[in-house]
Coordinates of C-alpha atoms and ligand atoms in Angstrom, one line a residue:
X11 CA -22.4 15.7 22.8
X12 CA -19.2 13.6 22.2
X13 CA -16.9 16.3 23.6
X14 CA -19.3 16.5 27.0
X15 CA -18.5 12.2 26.5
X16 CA -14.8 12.5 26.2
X17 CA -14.0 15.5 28.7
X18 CA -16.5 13.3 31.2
X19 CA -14.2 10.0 30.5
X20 CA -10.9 12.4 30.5
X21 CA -11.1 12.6 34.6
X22 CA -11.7 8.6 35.2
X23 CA -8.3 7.0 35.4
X24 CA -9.0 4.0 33.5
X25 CA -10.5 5.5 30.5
X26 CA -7.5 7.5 29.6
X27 CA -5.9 5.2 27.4
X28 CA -9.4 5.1 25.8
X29 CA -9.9 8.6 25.5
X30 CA -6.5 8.9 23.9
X31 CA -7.3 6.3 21.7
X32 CA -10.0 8.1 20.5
X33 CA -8.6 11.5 20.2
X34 CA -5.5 10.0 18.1
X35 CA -7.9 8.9 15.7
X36 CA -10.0 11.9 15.5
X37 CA -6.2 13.9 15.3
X38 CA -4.2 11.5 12.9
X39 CA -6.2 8.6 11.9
X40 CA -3.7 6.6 13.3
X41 CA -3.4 3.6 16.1
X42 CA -1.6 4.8 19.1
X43 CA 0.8 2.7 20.7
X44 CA 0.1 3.9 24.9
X45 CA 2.8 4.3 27.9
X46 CA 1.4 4.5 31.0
X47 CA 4.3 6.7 33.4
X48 CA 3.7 6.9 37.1
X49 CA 3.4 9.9 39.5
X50 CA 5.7 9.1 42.4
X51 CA 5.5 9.4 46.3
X52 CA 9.0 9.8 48.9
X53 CA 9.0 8.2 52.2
X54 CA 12.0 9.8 53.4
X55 CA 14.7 11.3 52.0
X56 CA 14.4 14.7 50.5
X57 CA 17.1 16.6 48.5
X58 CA 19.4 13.9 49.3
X59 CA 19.4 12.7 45.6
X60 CA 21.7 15.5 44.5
X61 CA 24.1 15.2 47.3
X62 CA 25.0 11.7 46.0
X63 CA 22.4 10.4 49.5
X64 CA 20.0 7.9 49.2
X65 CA 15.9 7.8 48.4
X66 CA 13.6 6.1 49.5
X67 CA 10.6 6.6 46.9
X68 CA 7.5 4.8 45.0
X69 CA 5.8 4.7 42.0
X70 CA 2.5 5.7 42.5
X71 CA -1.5 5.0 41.2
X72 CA -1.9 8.1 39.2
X73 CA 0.0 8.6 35.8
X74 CA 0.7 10.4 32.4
X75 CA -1.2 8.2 29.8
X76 CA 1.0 9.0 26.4
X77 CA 0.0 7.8 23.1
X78 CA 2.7 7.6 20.2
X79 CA 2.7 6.9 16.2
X80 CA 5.4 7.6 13.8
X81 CA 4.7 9.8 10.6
X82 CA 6.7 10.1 7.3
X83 CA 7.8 13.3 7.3
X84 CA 9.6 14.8 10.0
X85 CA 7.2 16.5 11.9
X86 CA 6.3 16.3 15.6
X87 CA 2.8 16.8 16.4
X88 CA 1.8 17.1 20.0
X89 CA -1.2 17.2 21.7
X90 CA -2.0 17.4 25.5
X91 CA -5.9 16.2 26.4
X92 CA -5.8 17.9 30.0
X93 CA -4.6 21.4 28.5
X94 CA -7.0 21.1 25.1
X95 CA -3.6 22.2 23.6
X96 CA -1.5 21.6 20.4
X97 CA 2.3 21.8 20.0
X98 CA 4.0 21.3 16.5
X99 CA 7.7 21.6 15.4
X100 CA 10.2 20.1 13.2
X101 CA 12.5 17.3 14.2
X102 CA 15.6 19.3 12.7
X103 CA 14.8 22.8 15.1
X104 CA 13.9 21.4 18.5
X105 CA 13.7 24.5 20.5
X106 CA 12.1 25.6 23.8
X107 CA 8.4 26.0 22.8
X108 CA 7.6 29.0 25.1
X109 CA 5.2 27.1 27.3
X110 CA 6.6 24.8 29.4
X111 CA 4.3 21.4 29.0
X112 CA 6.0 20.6 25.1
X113 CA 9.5 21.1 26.9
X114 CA 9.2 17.9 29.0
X115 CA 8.7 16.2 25.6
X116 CA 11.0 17.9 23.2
X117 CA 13.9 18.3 26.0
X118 CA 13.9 14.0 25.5
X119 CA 13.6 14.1 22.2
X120 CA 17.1 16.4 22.2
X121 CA 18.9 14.2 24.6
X122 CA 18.0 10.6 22.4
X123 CA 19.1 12.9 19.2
X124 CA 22.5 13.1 20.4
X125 CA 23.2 9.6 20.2
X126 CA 20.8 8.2 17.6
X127 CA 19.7 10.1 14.3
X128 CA 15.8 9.8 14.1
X129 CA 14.5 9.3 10.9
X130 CA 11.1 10.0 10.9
X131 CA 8.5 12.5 13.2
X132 CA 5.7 11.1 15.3
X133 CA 2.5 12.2 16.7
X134 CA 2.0 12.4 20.8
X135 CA -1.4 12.7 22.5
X136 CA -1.1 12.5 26.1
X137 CA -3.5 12.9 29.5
X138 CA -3.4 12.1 33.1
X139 CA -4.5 12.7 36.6
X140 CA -1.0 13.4 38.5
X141 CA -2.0 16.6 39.9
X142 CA 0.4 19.2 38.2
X143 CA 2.3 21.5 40.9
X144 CA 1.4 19.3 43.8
X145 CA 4.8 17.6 43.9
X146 CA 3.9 14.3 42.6
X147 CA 5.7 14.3 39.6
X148 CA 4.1 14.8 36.7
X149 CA 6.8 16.5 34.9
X150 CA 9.0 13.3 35.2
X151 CA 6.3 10.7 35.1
X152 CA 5.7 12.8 30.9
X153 CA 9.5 12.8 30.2
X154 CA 10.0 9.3 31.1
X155 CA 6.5 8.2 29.3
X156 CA 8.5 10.0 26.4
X157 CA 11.7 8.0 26.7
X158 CA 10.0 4.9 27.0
X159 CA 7.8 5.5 24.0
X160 CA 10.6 7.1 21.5
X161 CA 12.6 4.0 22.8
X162 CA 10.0 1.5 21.9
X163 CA 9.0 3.0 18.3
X164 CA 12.7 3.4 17.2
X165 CA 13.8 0.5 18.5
X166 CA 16.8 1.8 20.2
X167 CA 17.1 -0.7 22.7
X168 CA 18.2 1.6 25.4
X169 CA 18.5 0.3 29.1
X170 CA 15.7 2.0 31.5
X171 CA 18.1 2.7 33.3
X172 CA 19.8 4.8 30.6
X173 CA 15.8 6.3 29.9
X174 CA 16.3 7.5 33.0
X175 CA 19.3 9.3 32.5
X176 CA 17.9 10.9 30.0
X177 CA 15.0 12.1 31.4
X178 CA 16.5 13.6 34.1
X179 CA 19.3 15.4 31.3
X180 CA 16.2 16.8 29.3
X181 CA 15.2 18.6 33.0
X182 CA 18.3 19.2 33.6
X183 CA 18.9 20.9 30.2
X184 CA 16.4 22.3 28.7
X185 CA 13.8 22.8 31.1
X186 CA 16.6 24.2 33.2
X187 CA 15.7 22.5 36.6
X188 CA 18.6 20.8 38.5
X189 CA 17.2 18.2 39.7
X190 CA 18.5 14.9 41.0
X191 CA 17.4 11.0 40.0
X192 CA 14.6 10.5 42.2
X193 CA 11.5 11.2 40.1
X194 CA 12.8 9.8 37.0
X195 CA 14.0 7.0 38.3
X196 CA 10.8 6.1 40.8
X197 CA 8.4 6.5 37.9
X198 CA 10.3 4.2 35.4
X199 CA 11.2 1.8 38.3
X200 CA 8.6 1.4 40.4
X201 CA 6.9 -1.4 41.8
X202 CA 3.2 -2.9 42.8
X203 CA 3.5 -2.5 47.2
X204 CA 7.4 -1.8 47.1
X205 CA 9.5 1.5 48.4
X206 CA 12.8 1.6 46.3
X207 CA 15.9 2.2 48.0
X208 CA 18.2 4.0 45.8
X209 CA 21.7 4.7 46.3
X210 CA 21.7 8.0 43.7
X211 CA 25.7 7.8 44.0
X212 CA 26.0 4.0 42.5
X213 CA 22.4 4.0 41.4
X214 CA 22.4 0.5 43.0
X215 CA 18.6 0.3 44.3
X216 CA 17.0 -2.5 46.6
X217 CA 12.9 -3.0 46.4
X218 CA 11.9 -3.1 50.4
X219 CA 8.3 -4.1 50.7
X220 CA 5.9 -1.7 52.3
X221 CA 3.4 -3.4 54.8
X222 CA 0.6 -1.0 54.6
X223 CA -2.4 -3.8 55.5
X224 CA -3.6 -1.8 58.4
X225 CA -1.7 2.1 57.2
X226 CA -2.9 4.3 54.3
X227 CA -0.7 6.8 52.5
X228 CA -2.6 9.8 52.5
X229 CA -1.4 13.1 50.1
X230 CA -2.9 16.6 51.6
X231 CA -2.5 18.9 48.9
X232 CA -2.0 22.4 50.1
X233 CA -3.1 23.4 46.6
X234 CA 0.2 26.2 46.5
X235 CA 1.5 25.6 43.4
X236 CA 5.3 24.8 43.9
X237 CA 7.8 26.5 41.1
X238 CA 11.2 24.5 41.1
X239 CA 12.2 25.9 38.1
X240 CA 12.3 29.4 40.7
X241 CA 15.9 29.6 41.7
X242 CA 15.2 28.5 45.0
X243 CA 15.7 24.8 44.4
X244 CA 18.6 25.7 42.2
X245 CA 20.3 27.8 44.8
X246 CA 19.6 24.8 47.6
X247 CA 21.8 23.0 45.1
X248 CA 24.4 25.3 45.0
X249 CA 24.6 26.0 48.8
X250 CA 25.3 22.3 48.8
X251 CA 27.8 22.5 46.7
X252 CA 29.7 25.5 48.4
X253 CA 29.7 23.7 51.3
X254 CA 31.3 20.3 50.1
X255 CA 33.9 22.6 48.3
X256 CA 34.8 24.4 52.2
X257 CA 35.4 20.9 53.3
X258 CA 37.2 19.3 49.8
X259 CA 40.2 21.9 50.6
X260 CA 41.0 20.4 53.5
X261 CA 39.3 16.9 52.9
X262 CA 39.8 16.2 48.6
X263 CA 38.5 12.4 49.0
X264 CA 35.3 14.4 50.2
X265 CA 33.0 14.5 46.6
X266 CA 29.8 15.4 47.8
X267 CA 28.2 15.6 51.1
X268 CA 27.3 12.2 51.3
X269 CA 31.2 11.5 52.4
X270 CA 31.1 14.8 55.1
X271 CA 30.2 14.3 58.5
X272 CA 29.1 16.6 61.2
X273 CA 32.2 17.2 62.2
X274 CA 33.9 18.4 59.5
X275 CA 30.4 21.1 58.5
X276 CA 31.2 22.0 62.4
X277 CA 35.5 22.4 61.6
X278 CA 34.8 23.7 57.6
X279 CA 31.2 25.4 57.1
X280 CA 30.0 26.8 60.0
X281 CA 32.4 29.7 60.6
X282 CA 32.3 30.8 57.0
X283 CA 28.2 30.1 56.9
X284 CA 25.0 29.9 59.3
X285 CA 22.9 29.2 56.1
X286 CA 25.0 27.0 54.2
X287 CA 26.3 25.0 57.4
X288 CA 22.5 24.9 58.1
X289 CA 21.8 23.1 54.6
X290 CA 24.6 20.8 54.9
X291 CA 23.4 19.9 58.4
X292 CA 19.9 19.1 57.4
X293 CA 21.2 16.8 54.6
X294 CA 23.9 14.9 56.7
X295 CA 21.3 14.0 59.1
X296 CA 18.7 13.2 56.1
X297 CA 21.0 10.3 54.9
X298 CA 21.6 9.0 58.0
X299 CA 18.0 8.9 58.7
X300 CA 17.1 6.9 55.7
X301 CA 19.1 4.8 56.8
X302 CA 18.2 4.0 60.0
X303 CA 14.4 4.3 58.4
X304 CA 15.4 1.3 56.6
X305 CA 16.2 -0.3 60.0
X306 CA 13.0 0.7 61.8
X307 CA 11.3 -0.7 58.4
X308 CA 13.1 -4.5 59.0
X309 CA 12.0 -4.7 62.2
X310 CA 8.4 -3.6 61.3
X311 CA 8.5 -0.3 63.1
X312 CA 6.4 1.4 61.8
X313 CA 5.7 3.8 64.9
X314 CA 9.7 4.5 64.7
X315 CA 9.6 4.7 60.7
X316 CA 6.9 7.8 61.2
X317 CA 8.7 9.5 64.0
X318 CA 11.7 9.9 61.6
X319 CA 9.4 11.3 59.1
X320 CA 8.2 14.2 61.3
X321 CA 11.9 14.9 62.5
X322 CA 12.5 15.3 58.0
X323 CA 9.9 17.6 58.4
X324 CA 11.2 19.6 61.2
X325 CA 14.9 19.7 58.8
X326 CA 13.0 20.9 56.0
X327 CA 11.7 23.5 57.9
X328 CA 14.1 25.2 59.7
X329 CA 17.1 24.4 58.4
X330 CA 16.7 23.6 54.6
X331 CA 14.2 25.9 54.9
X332 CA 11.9 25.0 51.9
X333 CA 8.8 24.4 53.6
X334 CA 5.9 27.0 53.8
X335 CA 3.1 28.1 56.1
X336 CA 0.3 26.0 54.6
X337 CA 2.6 22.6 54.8
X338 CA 3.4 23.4 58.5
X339 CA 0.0 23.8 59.2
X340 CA -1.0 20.5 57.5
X341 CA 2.2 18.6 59.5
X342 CA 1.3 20.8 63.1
X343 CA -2.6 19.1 62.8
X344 CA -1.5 15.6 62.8
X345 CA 1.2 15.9 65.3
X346 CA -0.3 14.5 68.3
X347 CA -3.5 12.4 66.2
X348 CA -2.7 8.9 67.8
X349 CA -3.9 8.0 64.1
X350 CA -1.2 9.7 62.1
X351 CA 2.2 7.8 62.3
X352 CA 4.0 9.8 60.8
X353 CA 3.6 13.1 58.1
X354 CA 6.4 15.5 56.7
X355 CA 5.9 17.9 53.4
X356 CA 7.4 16.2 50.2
X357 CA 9.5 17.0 47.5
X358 CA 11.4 19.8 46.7
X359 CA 9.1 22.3 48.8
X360 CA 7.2 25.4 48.8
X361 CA 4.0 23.9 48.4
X362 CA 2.7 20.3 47.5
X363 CA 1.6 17.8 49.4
X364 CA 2.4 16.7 52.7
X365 CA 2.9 12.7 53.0
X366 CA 1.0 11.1 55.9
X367 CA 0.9 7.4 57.5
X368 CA -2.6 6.9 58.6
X369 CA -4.4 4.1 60.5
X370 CA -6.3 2.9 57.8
X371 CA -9.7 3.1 60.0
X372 CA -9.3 6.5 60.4
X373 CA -8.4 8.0 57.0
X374 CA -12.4 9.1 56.2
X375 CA -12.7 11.4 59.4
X376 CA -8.9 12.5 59.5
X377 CA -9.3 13.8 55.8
X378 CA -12.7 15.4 56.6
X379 CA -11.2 17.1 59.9
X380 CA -8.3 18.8 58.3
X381 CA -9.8 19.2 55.5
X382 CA -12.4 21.7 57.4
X383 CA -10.0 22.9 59.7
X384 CA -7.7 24.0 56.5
X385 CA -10.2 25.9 54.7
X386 CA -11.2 27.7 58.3
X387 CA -7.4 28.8 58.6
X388 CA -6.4 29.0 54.7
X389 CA -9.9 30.0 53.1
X390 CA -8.4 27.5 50.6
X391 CA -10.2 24.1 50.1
X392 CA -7.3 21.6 50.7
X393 CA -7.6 18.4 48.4
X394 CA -6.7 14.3 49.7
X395 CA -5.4 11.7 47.3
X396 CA -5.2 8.1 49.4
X397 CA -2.7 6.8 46.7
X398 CA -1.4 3.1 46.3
X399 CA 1.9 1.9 45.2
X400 CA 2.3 0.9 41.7
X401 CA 4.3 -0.9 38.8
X402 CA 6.3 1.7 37.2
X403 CA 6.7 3.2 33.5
X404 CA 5.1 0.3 30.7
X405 CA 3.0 -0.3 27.7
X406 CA -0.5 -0.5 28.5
Ligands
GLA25 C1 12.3 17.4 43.4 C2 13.4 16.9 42.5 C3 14.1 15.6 43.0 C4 14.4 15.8 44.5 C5 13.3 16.3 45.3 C6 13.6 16.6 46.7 O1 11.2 16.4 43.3 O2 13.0 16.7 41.1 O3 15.2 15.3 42.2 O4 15.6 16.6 44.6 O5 12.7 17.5 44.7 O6 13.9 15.5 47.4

């Protein structure tokens, strides 16, 4: 009876906090200090953050709820609600736990130990609805919840800034991702109705208010998992890299792509690589887009704002090639809705979600439409998240 209560409240949004409440006392006997860490949205902007580009990302309305306690010994006890799963290991042999969802926590708890010697374990029970796989996140919305928690219960009086940092490291590191800023630092920066403009070079960021009164961001979920840990995202990476190294032998002051220009990938990259000239292309064009996104967004264009989106899409297609079938359907079926401003797949690719603007009037029959016209072609029933912007990683 009260596990049919608890796994009912588990997939309600504002109850987890509650149910984690609850489960820490059933698990430790303890009061739980709770971090709420936001799931996170791009506008524009994609694989620009490890090429030194800028982002143009949000926090968003679904999150990783993590409660914390600290023991006496030097245990760490973990416990995810959404997996019914347990995780224990000693503070003094953090290792890779075999099954990925501890990792996001115990790769932070590595990168804080470098710096600061922790003198006692702690208990974690944590729960959310980011969708897992869809591109939302939730890997970076847990590591950050983690940093902000081990932050708050040590008192270490880190920075967010450097929370981020470390968040990104512990990916980086020991879950063995590559990835750039953007996740971390949306979900630990985010704010209520704001995009975030980050410069990922100088980590300077600007908040640039979103107008959405009469536009609703809509998330179709293709419901194919994404891997990023698979090489592929790695190797984009790499390809990026090769290229700014074709160009830094005749161009040293050039440090990442964010200084080429299309002239030098035409002089440098092209006649040594189609693919890698092709990568370095798409994100050459990608920064300067955001920028002029930026523009479109002072002036209140929205209509020129969502064109740019569908030309990202059309990049990440064919020439950074990490789109698939299923999120080219989703983008093709909105193309010419006079409703849909603009739509592109997001994040690192291969499944996910697709980002669309949609008059707000029109977001009940638009999700029912492609939502019917997905299974037809896919056989796979495609899922819609209307999300909000959000504040970003806090106590709750
Ligand atoms: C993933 C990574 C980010 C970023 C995006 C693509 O979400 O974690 O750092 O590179 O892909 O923009």
């Amino acid at each position: 009876m009260e596990k049919n209560n608890t796994e009912k409240m588990i997939h309600d949004i504002s109850n987890y906090p509650k149910t984690i409440r609850i489960k820490f006392q059933q698990l430790f006997g303890q009061e739980a200090l709770i971090i709420r860490s936001p799931g996170r949205i791009n506008l524009i902007g994609e694989h620009t953050d490890y090429n030194m580009g800028f982002v143009l990302p949000a926090a968003i309305n679904k999150a990783i709820y993590l409660g914390i306690h600290l023991r006496k010994d030097r245990k760490i006890s973990l416990y995810s609600i959404d997996y019914q799963d347990d995780y224990q290991t000693d503070l003094d042999a953090i290792n890779r736990s075999g099954k990925l969802w501890p990792d996001y926590i115990l790769g932070v708890v590595k990168q804080i130990q470098k710096n600061h010697s922790l003198d006692h374990g702690f208990n974690i029970v944590f729960g959310g609805d980011i969708p897992p796989g869809a591109g939302l996140s939730s890997s970076a919305a847990l590591e950050c919840a983690t940093a902000y928690a081990l932050n708050s219960v040590f008192n270490l009086n880190l920075e967010n800034m450097a929370l981020v940092c470390l968040a990104q490291a512990a990916e980086n590191e020991f879950v063995g991702v590559k990835c750039g800023i953007m996740d971390q630092f949306a979900s630990m920066f985010g704010k209520k109705n704001q995009l975030i403009r980050l410069d990922c070079r100088s980590l300077e960021y600007a908040y640039v208010p979103f107008h959405t009164e009469n536009l609703k961001i809509v998330l179709f979920d293709t419901r194919v998992k994404h891997s990023l840990a698979s090489s592929a995202y790695n190797e984009r990476r790499e390809q990026c890299e090769a290229g700014v190294k074709l160009i830094q032998a005749v161009h040293p002051e050039v440090l990442s792509l964010r200084d080429a220009s299309e002239e030098m990938l035409l002089e440098f990259v092209k006649p040594v690589s189609e693919i890698v000239y092709n990568r370095c292309n798409f994100i050459v064009g990608e920064i300067k887009r955001l920028l002029n996104s930026c523009t479109d967004l002072e002036n209140k264009n929205m209509q020129a704002f969502g064109k740019r989106m569908f030309e990202t899409h059309a990049g990440l297609k064919d020439l950074y090639e990490v789109s698939c079938q299923e999120l080219d359907l989703l983008v093709d079926l909105v193309k010419n809705d006079p409703n849909v401003i603009g739509a592109r797949m997001m994040g690192g690719g291969f499944g996910g979600c697709t980002i669309n603007l949609v008059k707000t009037e029109a977001v009940d029959a638009l999700i029912k439409k492609i939502g019917d016209t997905y299974l037809a072609k896919t056989g796979t029933e495609m899922l819609a998240y209307v999300v909000e912007i959000e504040d970003g990683t806090g106590i709750v």
